[in-house]
Amino acid sequence: IDPIEHGAPTITLDVYNSGNDSLLLWGQYATLTVNFQEPVTSAINPDNATSATSFSSAPDINLDNATGTLATMSPIDNDNKTIWTGRFTPTTDREVDNNTITLAASWTDQVGNPGTSVTTSNFEVETLRPTVSSFTLSDTALKAGDNATVTLDFSEAVASFSSDADITVPNLDNGTTSGTLAAMTSSDNKIWAGIFTPTANAEDASNTLSLTANSYKDLAGNDGPSETTENYVVDTKAPSVSSLQLTDGVTTLSTFTDRCFPVTSNIIVTFSEAMVTSHITTSTSDTHCAGSIQVSSDNFSSCVRMSTEPTASDNTNRTFTLNPNDNLSYYTTYKVIVTREGYPAAKDVLGNNMSSQYDSSVFKTSSYPSSSPISGVFVGVGQYGKE
């Protein structure tokens, strides 16, 4: 009896845990089901050597138009053998919109009647996940007043992407974020861009923006991976003078009150951070007030001439020493300023100028020693005695 008389078999594909049986995404699989209208056998009966196999998934299922592999099919009811199932696994990293699986007419029923061919409905294999082509900032050294354009380029258009939800801005040591990222926009859902503004008055040398994995999808529904930007530096804190000291080469002091300093003293200025050395200058040619560090005894109508430009005392470029060209005057009151205006103004290595001018407290030099021909009496106690 021709099995067609009993009705042709059916063949269907059921995508696991999905409401769409016509689409297979990355990580998904489907169950292929062939429903015969009468029992079929799958192997030679060991008790009857003449009993031939009437159905086998390897020769009877045609995958020539299917992007994937099929595991060996087996009946769900060993007594009936009319419904056979097997797992179909799509090939990864493929985008093929035209796929079918065919039951060939090569199968027979148990008595040898030839079968008929049936084919599944068309289904799409979309297992190519989106990737990040680039994730960049236009500026990775951000000082006060700067901002950067953040650009995120995906390998394909993405859906359900939101920079607010999907991109993490790191926190600084004090718990605040290193900046704010405006909502990123796109004209094609592939290249997204937004403006990043660093937090004011902050310093942090190690920062990256992070894209969260599986928080966005391509248009087919495949989850995307995580990604981070290259490191960026936030330094929006204006430099300042940390300390002003005087030294005679043996002792260094920073407390000026009730002190009389030797006329041979040098001046040491220490900043809060590394400075551009070419912008730490002073008066070296005459007593005209010039440069970013000035020393004066007459309210800066004139300035102390220095023998050379200030020299950095160490590799950090934070501490600079000024060496007067001649000894300071005896029994004279001096003051130091560090300017934030003019050229060159003192600025740090990222280009931040000082937020305000630094004005030191005054310091006084000692009187003439008692051996001086100048009349008068000098009484000193300790190395820095006051008359």
mmCIF file of N, CA and C in Angstrom, residues 90-190:
data_model
loop_
_atom_site.group_PDB
_atom_site.id
_atom_site.type_symbol
_atom_site.label_atom_id
_atom_site.label_comp_id
_atom_site.label_asym_id
_atom_site.label_seq_id
_atom_site.Cartn_x
_atom_site.Cartn_y
_atom_site.Cartn_z
ATOM 1 N N PRO A 90 22.225 25.544 14.241
ATOM 2 C CA PRO A 90 22.670 26.412 13.137
ATOM 3 C C PRO A 90 24.174 26.667 13.212
ATOM 4 N N THR A 91 24.768 26.903 12.072
ATOM 5 C CA THR A 91 26.183 27.262 12.007
ATOM 6 C C THR A 91 26.370 28.670 12.567
ATOM 7 N N THR A 92 27.426 28.865 13.371
ATOM 8 C CA THR A 92 27.668 30.182 13.970
ATOM 9 C C THR A 92 28.209 31.163 12.942
ATOM 10 N N ASP A 93 28.027 32.434 13.261
ATOM 11 C CA ASP A 93 28.563 33.540 12.446
ATOM 12 C C ASP A 93 28.100 33.478 10.996
ATOM 13 N N ARG A 94 26.807 33.251 10.822
ATOM 14 C CA ARG A 94 26.235 33.206 9.481
ATOM 15 C C ARG A 94 25.002 34.102 9.430
ATOM 16 N N GLU A 95 24.738 34.636 8.262
ATOM 17 C CA GLU A 95 23.519 35.381 7.981
ATOM 18 C C GLU A 95 22.950 34.843 6.668
ATOM 19 N N VAL A 96 22.030 33.898 6.770
ATOM 20 C CA VAL A 96 21.430 33.264 5.589
ATOM 21 C C VAL A 96 19.917 33.311 5.773
ATOM 22 N N ASP A 97 19.241 34.018 4.881
ATOM 23 C CA ASP A 97 17.809 34.222 5.078
ATOM 24 C C ASP A 97 16.950 33.166 4.386
ATOM 25 N N ASN A 98 17.561 32.270 3.608
ATOM 26 C CA ASN A 98 16.786 31.268 2.879
ATOM 27 C C ASN A 98 17.285 29.876 3.236
ATOM 28 N N ASN A 99 16.552 29.188 4.120
ATOM 29 C CA ASN A 99 16.927 27.850 4.564
ATOM 30 C C ASN A 99 15.692 26.944 4.584
ATOM 31 N N THR A 100 15.873 25.720 4.163
ATOM 32 C CA THR A 100 14.834 24.677 4.277
ATOM 33 C C THR A 100 15.505 23.340 4.541
ATOM 34 N N ILE A 101 14.759 22.434 5.170
ATOM 35 C CA ILE A 101 15.202 21.057 5.386
ATOM 36 C C ILE A 101 14.185 20.146 4.714
ATOM 37 N N THR A 102 14.686 19.159 3.978
ATOM 38 C CA THR A 102 13.803 18.305 3.173
ATOM 39 C C THR A 102 13.916 16.842 3.585
ATOM 40 N N LEU A 103 12.772 16.219 3.758
ATOM 41 C CA LEU A 103 12.703 14.764 3.873
ATOM 42 C C LEU A 103 12.639 14.222 2.447
ATOM 43 N N ALA A 104 13.688 13.497 2.027
ATOM 44 C CA ALA A 104 13.741 12.983 0.658
ATOM 45 C C ALA A 104 12.764 11.815 0.478
ATOM 46 N N ALA A 105 12.450 11.482 -0.760
ATOM 47 C CA ALA A 105 11.530 10.376 -1.058
ATOM 48 C C ALA A 105 12.220 9.018 -0.987
ATOM 49 N N SER A 106 13.414 8.987 -0.381
ATOM 50 C CA SER A 106 14.187 7.755 -0.320
ATOM 51 C C SER A 106 13.746 6.817 0.798
ATOM 52 N N TRP A 107 12.934 7.263 1.702
ATOM 53 C CA TRP A 107 12.487 6.412 2.796
ATOM 54 C C TRP A 107 11.346 5.504 2.320
ATOM 55 N N THR A 108 11.104 4.455 3.057
ATOM 56 C CA THR A 108 9.994 3.535 2.772
ATOM 57 C C THR A 108 9.275 3.208 4.047
ATOM 58 N N ASP A 109 8.078 2.646 3.874
ATOM 59 C CA ASP A 109 7.427 2.139 5.074
ATOM 60 C C ASP A 109 8.035 0.778 5.399
ATOM 61 N N GLN A 110 7.509 0.139 6.425
ATOM 62 C CA GLN A 110 8.128 -1.086 6.913
ATOM 63 C C GLN A 110 8.045 -2.258 5.935
ATOM 64 N N VAL A 111 7.144 -2.159 4.967
ATOM 65 C CA VAL A 111 7.035 -3.256 4.006
ATOM 66 C C VAL A 111 7.652 -2.880 2.667
ATOM 67 N N GLY A 112 8.286 -1.686 2.583
ATOM 68 C CA GLY A 112 9.010 -1.314 1.389
ATOM 69 C C GLY A 112 8.318 -0.376 0.448
ATOM 70 N N ASN A 113 7.117 0.087 0.797
ATOM 71 C CA ASN A 113 6.452 1.043 -0.081
ATOM 72 C C ASN A 113 7.214 2.361 -0.077
ATOM 73 N N PRO A 114 7.439 2.974 -1.239
ATOM 74 C CA PRO A 114 8.215 4.225 -1.298
ATOM 75 C C PRO A 114 7.483 5.384 -0.636
ATOM 76 N N GLY A 115 8.303 6.282 -0.082
ATOM 77 C CA GLY A 115 7.740 7.444 0.596
ATOM 78 C C GLY A 115 7.653 8.657 -0.303
ATOM 79 N N THR A 116 7.205 9.735 0.267
ATOM 80 C CA THR A 116 7.106 11.006 -0.455
ATOM 81 C C THR A 116 8.029 12.034 0.176
ATOM 82 N N SER A 117 8.353 13.061 -0.588
ATOM 83 C CA SER A 117 9.254 14.113 -0.115
ATOM 84 C C SER A 117 8.445 15.298 0.400
ATOM 85 N N VAL A 118 8.886 15.830 1.548
ATOM 86 C CA VAL A 118 8.260 17.035 2.115
ATOM 87 C C VAL A 118 9.376 17.971 2.604
ATOM 88 N N THR A 119 9.082 19.245 2.653
ATOM 89 C CA THR A 119 10.088 20.259 3.000
ATOM 90 C C THR A 119 9.527 21.202 4.054
ATOM 91 N N THR A 120 10.384 21.616 4.954
ATOM 92 C CA THR A 120 9.963 22.575 5.986
ATOM 93 C C THR A 120 9.651 23.923 5.357
ATOM 94 N N SER A 121 9.015 24.743 6.129
ATOM 95 C CA SER A 121 8.863 26.146 5.738
ATOM 96 C C SER A 121 10.233 26.820 5.758
ATOM 97 N N ASN A 122 10.370 27.915 5.060
ATOM 98 C CA ASN A 122 11.636 28.639 5.032
ATOM 99 C C ASN A 122 11.940 29.227 6.412
ATOM 100 N N PHE A 123 13.226 29.181 6.791
ATOM 101 C CA PHE A 123 13.647 29.815 8.048
ATOM 102 C C PHE A 123 14.967 30.534 7.826
ATOM 103 N N GLU A 124 15.223 31.483 8.700
ATOM 104 C CA GLU A 124 16.427 32.315 8.588
ATOM 105 C C GLU A 124 17.438 31.920 9.653
ATOM 106 N N VAL A 125 18.698 31.817 9.267
ATOM 107 C CA VAL A 125 19.791 31.605 10.214
ATOM 108 C C VAL A 125 20.534 32.932 10.350
ATOM 109 N N GLU A 126 20.462 33.493 11.536
ATOM 110 C CA GLU A 126 21.076 34.802 11.828
ATOM 111 C C GLU A 126 21.900 34.641 13.102
ATOM 112 N N THR A 127 23.081 34.053 12.950
ATOM 113 C CA THR A 127 23.937 33.769 14.104
ATOM 114 C C THR A 127 25.181 34.644 14.136
ATOM 115 N N LEU A 128 25.217 35.670 13.301
ATOM 116 C CA LEU A 128 26.344 36.599 13.305
ATOM 117 C C LEU A 128 26.051 37.707 14.305
ATOM 118 N N ARG A 129 26.731 37.633 15.436
ATOM 119 C CA ARG A 129 26.488 38.617 16.496
ATOM 120 C C ARG A 129 27.138 39.964 16.159
ATOM 121 N N PRO A 130 26.583 41.037 16.688
ATOM 122 C CA PRO A 130 27.225 42.342 16.461
ATOM 123 C C PRO A 130 28.544 42.413 17.225
ATOM 124 N N THR A 131 29.494 43.123 16.692
ATOM 125 C CA THR A 131 30.762 43.384 17.367
ATOM 126 C C THR A 131 30.996 44.887 17.385
ATOM 127 N N VAL A 132 31.988 45.293 18.155
ATOM 128 C CA VAL A 132 32.348 46.711 18.231
ATOM 129 C C VAL A 132 33.572 46.938 17.365
ATOM 130 N N SER A 133 33.406 47.726 16.322
ATOM 131 C CA SER A 133 34.530 48.035 15.438
ATOM 132 C C SER A 133 35.500 49.002 16.105
ATOM 133 N N SER A 134 34.971 49.983 16.823
ATOM 134 C CA SER A 134 35.814 50.937 17.552
ATOM 135 C C SER A 134 34.987 51.630 18.624
ATOM 136 N N PHE A 135 35.664 52.016 19.710
ATOM 137 C CA PHE A 135 35.032 52.704 20.837
ATOM 138 C C PHE A 135 36.069 53.714 21.320
ATOM 139 N N THR A 136 35.926 54.977 20.940
ATOM 140 C CA THR A 136 37.003 55.951 21.116
ATOM 141 C C THR A 136 36.519 57.258 21.727
ATOM 142 N N LEU A 137 37.486 58.011 22.295
ATOM 143 C CA LEU A 137 37.295 59.396 22.702
ATOM 144 C C LEU A 137 38.194 60.265 21.832
ATOM 145 N N SER A 138 37.696 61.404 21.429
ATOM 146 C CA SER A 138 38.484 62.296 20.581
ATOM 147 C C SER A 138 39.627 62.942 21.347
ATOM 148 N N ASP A 139 39.555 62.966 22.671
ATOM 149 C CA ASP A 139 40.610 63.541 23.505
ATOM 150 C C ASP A 139 40.758 62.656 24.731
ATOM 151 N N THR A 140 41.964 62.182 25.019
ATOM 152 C CA THR A 140 42.178 61.294 26.163
ATOM 153 C C THR A 140 42.955 61.971 27.284
ATOM 154 N N ALA A 141 43.198 63.274 27.177
ATOM 155 C CA ALA A 141 43.827 64.048 28.246
ATOM 156 C C ALA A 141 42.964 65.283 28.464
ATOM 157 N N LEU A 142 42.028 65.178 29.394
ATOM 158 C CA LEU A 142 40.984 66.183 29.552
ATOM 159 C C LEU A 142 41.316 67.120 30.698
ATOM 160 N N LYS A 143 41.466 68.403 30.374
ATOM 161 C CA LYS A 143 41.727 69.427 31.376
ATOM 162 C C LYS A 143 40.471 70.279 31.553
ATOM 163 N N ALA A 144 40.550 71.272 32.403
ATOM 164 C CA ALA A 144 39.406 72.148 32.646
ATOM 165 C C ALA A 144 38.967 72.819 31.351
ATOM 166 N N GLY A 145 37.663 72.792 31.084
ATOM 167 C CA GLY A 145 37.109 73.405 29.884
ATOM 168 C C GLY A 145 37.067 72.489 28.684
ATOM 169 N N ASP A 146 37.687 71.304 28.793
ATOM 170 C CA ASP A 146 37.688 70.362 27.678
ATOM 171 C C ASP A 146 36.443 69.493 27.680
ATOM 172 N N ASN A 147 36.136 68.932 26.526
ATOM 173 C CA ASN A 147 35.223 67.800 26.432
ATOM 174 C C ASN A 147 35.703 66.926 25.281
ATOM 175 N N ALA A 148 35.121 65.759 25.158
ATOM 176 C CA ALA A 148 35.543 64.816 24.124
ATOM 177 C C ALA A 148 34.319 64.207 23.458
ATOM 178 N N THR A 149 34.437 63.920 22.180
ATOM 179 C CA THR A 149 33.387 63.207 21.460
ATOM 180 C C THR A 149 33.635 61.706 21.603
ATOM 181 N N VAL A 150 32.656 61.018 22.147
ATOM 182 C CA VAL A 150 32.731 59.566 22.272
ATOM 183 C C VAL A 150 32.043 58.957 21.057
ATOM 184 N N THR A 151 32.748 58.093 20.345
ATOM 185 C CA THR A 151 32.201 57.451 19.149
ATOM 186 C C THR A 151 32.231 55.944 19.319
ATOM 187 N N LEU A 152 31.084 55.337 19.087
ATOM 188 C CA LEU A 152 30.936 53.884 19.199
ATOM 189 C C LEU A 152 30.452 53.360 17.860
ATOM 190 N N ASP A 153 31.303 52.562 17.214
ATOM 191 C CA ASP A 153 31.016 52.059 15.874
ATOM 192 C C ASP A 153 30.803 50.547 15.956
ATOM 193 N N PHE A 154 29.571 50.106 15.690
ATOM 194 C CA PHE A 154 29.256 48.680 15.690
ATOM 195 C C PHE A 154 29.465 48.091 14.298
ATOM 196 N N SER A 155 29.594 46.770 14.249
ATOM 197 C CA SER A 155 29.765 46.087 12.968
ATOM 198 C C SER A 155 28.496 46.109 12.141
ATOM 199 N N GLU A 156 27.365 46.337 12.793
ATOM 200 C CA GLU A 156 26.069 46.392 12.117
ATOM 201 C C GLU A 156 25.123 47.230 12.959
ATOM 202 N N ALA A 157 23.989 47.533 12.409
ATOM 203 C CA ALA A 157 22.999 48.321 13.148
ATOM 204 C C ALA A 157 22.543 47.557 14.385
ATOM 205 N N VAL A 158 22.328 48.292 15.461
ATOM 206 C CA VAL A 158 21.883 47.689 16.711
ATOM 207 C C VAL A 158 20.568 48.310 17.147
ATOM 208 N N ALA A 159 19.860 47.554 17.955
ATOM 209 C CA ALA A 159 18.588 48.025 18.510
ATOM 210 C C ALA A 159 18.681 47.979 20.027
ATOM 211 N N SER A 160 17.723 48.600 20.667
ATOM 212 C CA SER A 160 17.635 48.641 22.134
ATOM 213 C C SER A 160 18.939 49.105 22.765
ATOM 214 N N PHE A 161 19.630 50.042 22.096
ATOM 215 C CA PHE A 161 20.863 50.595 22.656
ATOM 216 C C PHE A 161 20.591 51.972 23.228
ATOM 217 N N SER A 162 21.100 52.186 24.438
ATOM 218 C CA SER A 162 20.991 53.488 25.093
ATOM 219 C C SER A 162 22.284 53.744 25.836
ATOM 220 N N SER A 163 22.938 54.853 25.541
ATOM 221 C CA SER A 163 24.199 55.141 26.220
ATOM 222 C C SER A 163 24.001 55.308 27.723
ATOM 223 N N ASP A 164 22.847 55.826 28.131
ATOM 224 C CA ASP A 164 22.586 55.987 29.564
ATOM 225 C C ASP A 164 22.575 54.639 30.277
ATOM 226 N N ALA A 165 21.975 53.636 29.643
ATOM 227 C CA ALA A 165 21.838 52.336 30.281
ATOM 228 C C ALA A 165 22.976 51.384 29.975
ATOM 229 N N ASP A 166 23.610 51.541 28.813
ATOM 230 C CA ASP A 166 24.550 50.526 28.339
ATOM 231 C C ASP A 166 26.017 50.913 28.475
ATOM 232 N N ILE A 167 26.308 52.179 28.796
ATOM 233 C CA ILE A 167 27.699 52.605 28.955
ATOM 234 C C ILE A 167 27.911 53.089 30.383
ATOM 235 N N THR A 168 28.965 52.566 31.012
ATOM 236 C CA THR A 168 29.283 52.917 32.393
ATOM 237 C C THR A 168 30.445 53.900 32.419
ATOM 238 N N VAL A 169 30.249 55.013 33.135
ATOM 239 C CA VAL A 169 31.304 55.996 33.358
ATOM 240 C C VAL A 169 31.925 55.699 34.715
ATOM 241 N N PRO A 170 33.250 55.538 34.809
ATOM 242 C CA PRO A 170 33.866 55.133 36.079
ATOM 243 C C PRO A 170 33.791 56.223 37.132
ATOM 244 N N ASN A 171 33.883 55.775 38.397
ATOM 245 C CA ASN A 171 33.895 56.699 39.518
ATOM 246 C C ASN A 171 35.322 57.105 39.868
ATOM 247 N N LEU A 172 35.461 58.300 40.407
ATOM 248 C CA LEU A 172 36.725 58.759 40.962
ATOM 249 C C LEU A 172 36.872 58.219 42.375
ATOM 250 N N ASP A 173 38.015 58.476 42.983
ATOM 251 C CA ASP A 173 38.258 57.975 44.338
ATOM 252 C C ASP A 173 37.263 58.522 45.347
ATOM 253 N N ASN A 174 36.743 59.712 45.090
ATOM 254 C CA ASN A 174 35.801 60.315 46.041
ATOM 255 C C ASN A 174 34.363 59.857 45.811
ATOM 256 N N GLY A 175 34.163 58.958 44.859
ATOM 257 C CA GLY A 175 32.828 58.418 44.630
ATOM 258 C C GLY A 175 32.052 59.093 43.525
ATOM 259 N N THR A 176 32.484 60.259 43.093
ATOM 260 C CA THR A 176 31.807 60.929 41.979
ATOM 261 C C THR A 176 32.307 60.345 40.661
ATOM 262 N N THR A 177 31.522 60.493 39.614
ATOM 263 C CA THR A 177 31.938 59.966 38.317
ATOM 264 C C THR A 177 33.018 60.857 37.706
ATOM 265 N N SER A 178 33.777 60.283 36.802
ATOM 266 C CA SER A 178 34.852 61.051 36.155
ATOM 267 C C SER A 178 34.304 62.046 35.148
ATOM 268 N N GLY A 179 33.012 61.978 34.871
ATOM 269 C CA GLY A 179 32.408 62.921 33.932
ATOM 270 C C GLY A 179 30.995 62.509 33.594
ATOM 271 N N THR A 180 30.392 63.209 32.651
ATOM 272 C CA THR A 180 29.037 62.884 32.198
ATOM 273 C C THR A 180 29.057 62.680 30.693
ATOM 274 N N LEU A 181 28.320 61.671 30.257
ATOM 275 C CA LEU A 181 28.204 61.367 28.835
ATOM 276 C C LEU A 181 26.798 61.717 28.385
ATOM 277 N N ALA A 182 26.694 62.674 27.472
ATOM 278 C CA ALA A 182 25.383 63.039 26.929
ATOM 279 C C ALA A 182 24.830 61.874 26.121
ATOM 280 N N ALA A 183 23.508 61.850 25.973
ATOM 281 C CA ALA A 183 22.867 60.759 25.231
ATOM 282 C C ALA A 183 23.469 60.645 23.831
ATOM 283 N N MET A 184 23.928 59.456 23.501
ATOM 284 C CA MET A 184 24.533 59.229 22.188
ATOM 285 C C MET A 184 23.439 59.038 21.147
ATOM 286 N N THR A 185 23.676 59.575 19.963
ATOM 287 C CA THR A 185 22.688 59.503 18.892
ATOM 288 C C THR A 185 23.325 58.901 17.644
ATOM 289 N N SER A 186 22.457 58.462 16.716
ATOM 290 C CA SER A 186 22.932 57.842 15.485
ATOM 291 C C SER A 186 21.930 58.076 14.370
ATOM 292 N N SER A 187 22.443 58.193 13.157
ATOM 293 C CA SER A 187 21.574 58.328 11.996
ATOM 294 C C SER A 187 21.315 56.987 11.318
ATOM 295 N N ASP A 188 22.125 55.976 11.661
ATOM 296 C CA ASP A 188 21.977 54.671 11.018
ATOM 297 C C ASP A 188 21.955 53.511 12.003
ATOM 298 N N ASN A 189 21.921 53.808 13.295
ATOM 299 C CA ASN A 189 21.938 52.799 14.358
ATOM 300 C C ASN A 189 23.213 51.956 14.363
ATOM 301 N N LYS A 190 24.202 52.383 13.630
ATOM 302 C CA LYS A 190 25.478 51.672 13.589
ATOM 303 C C LYS A 190 26.584 52.498 14.234
#
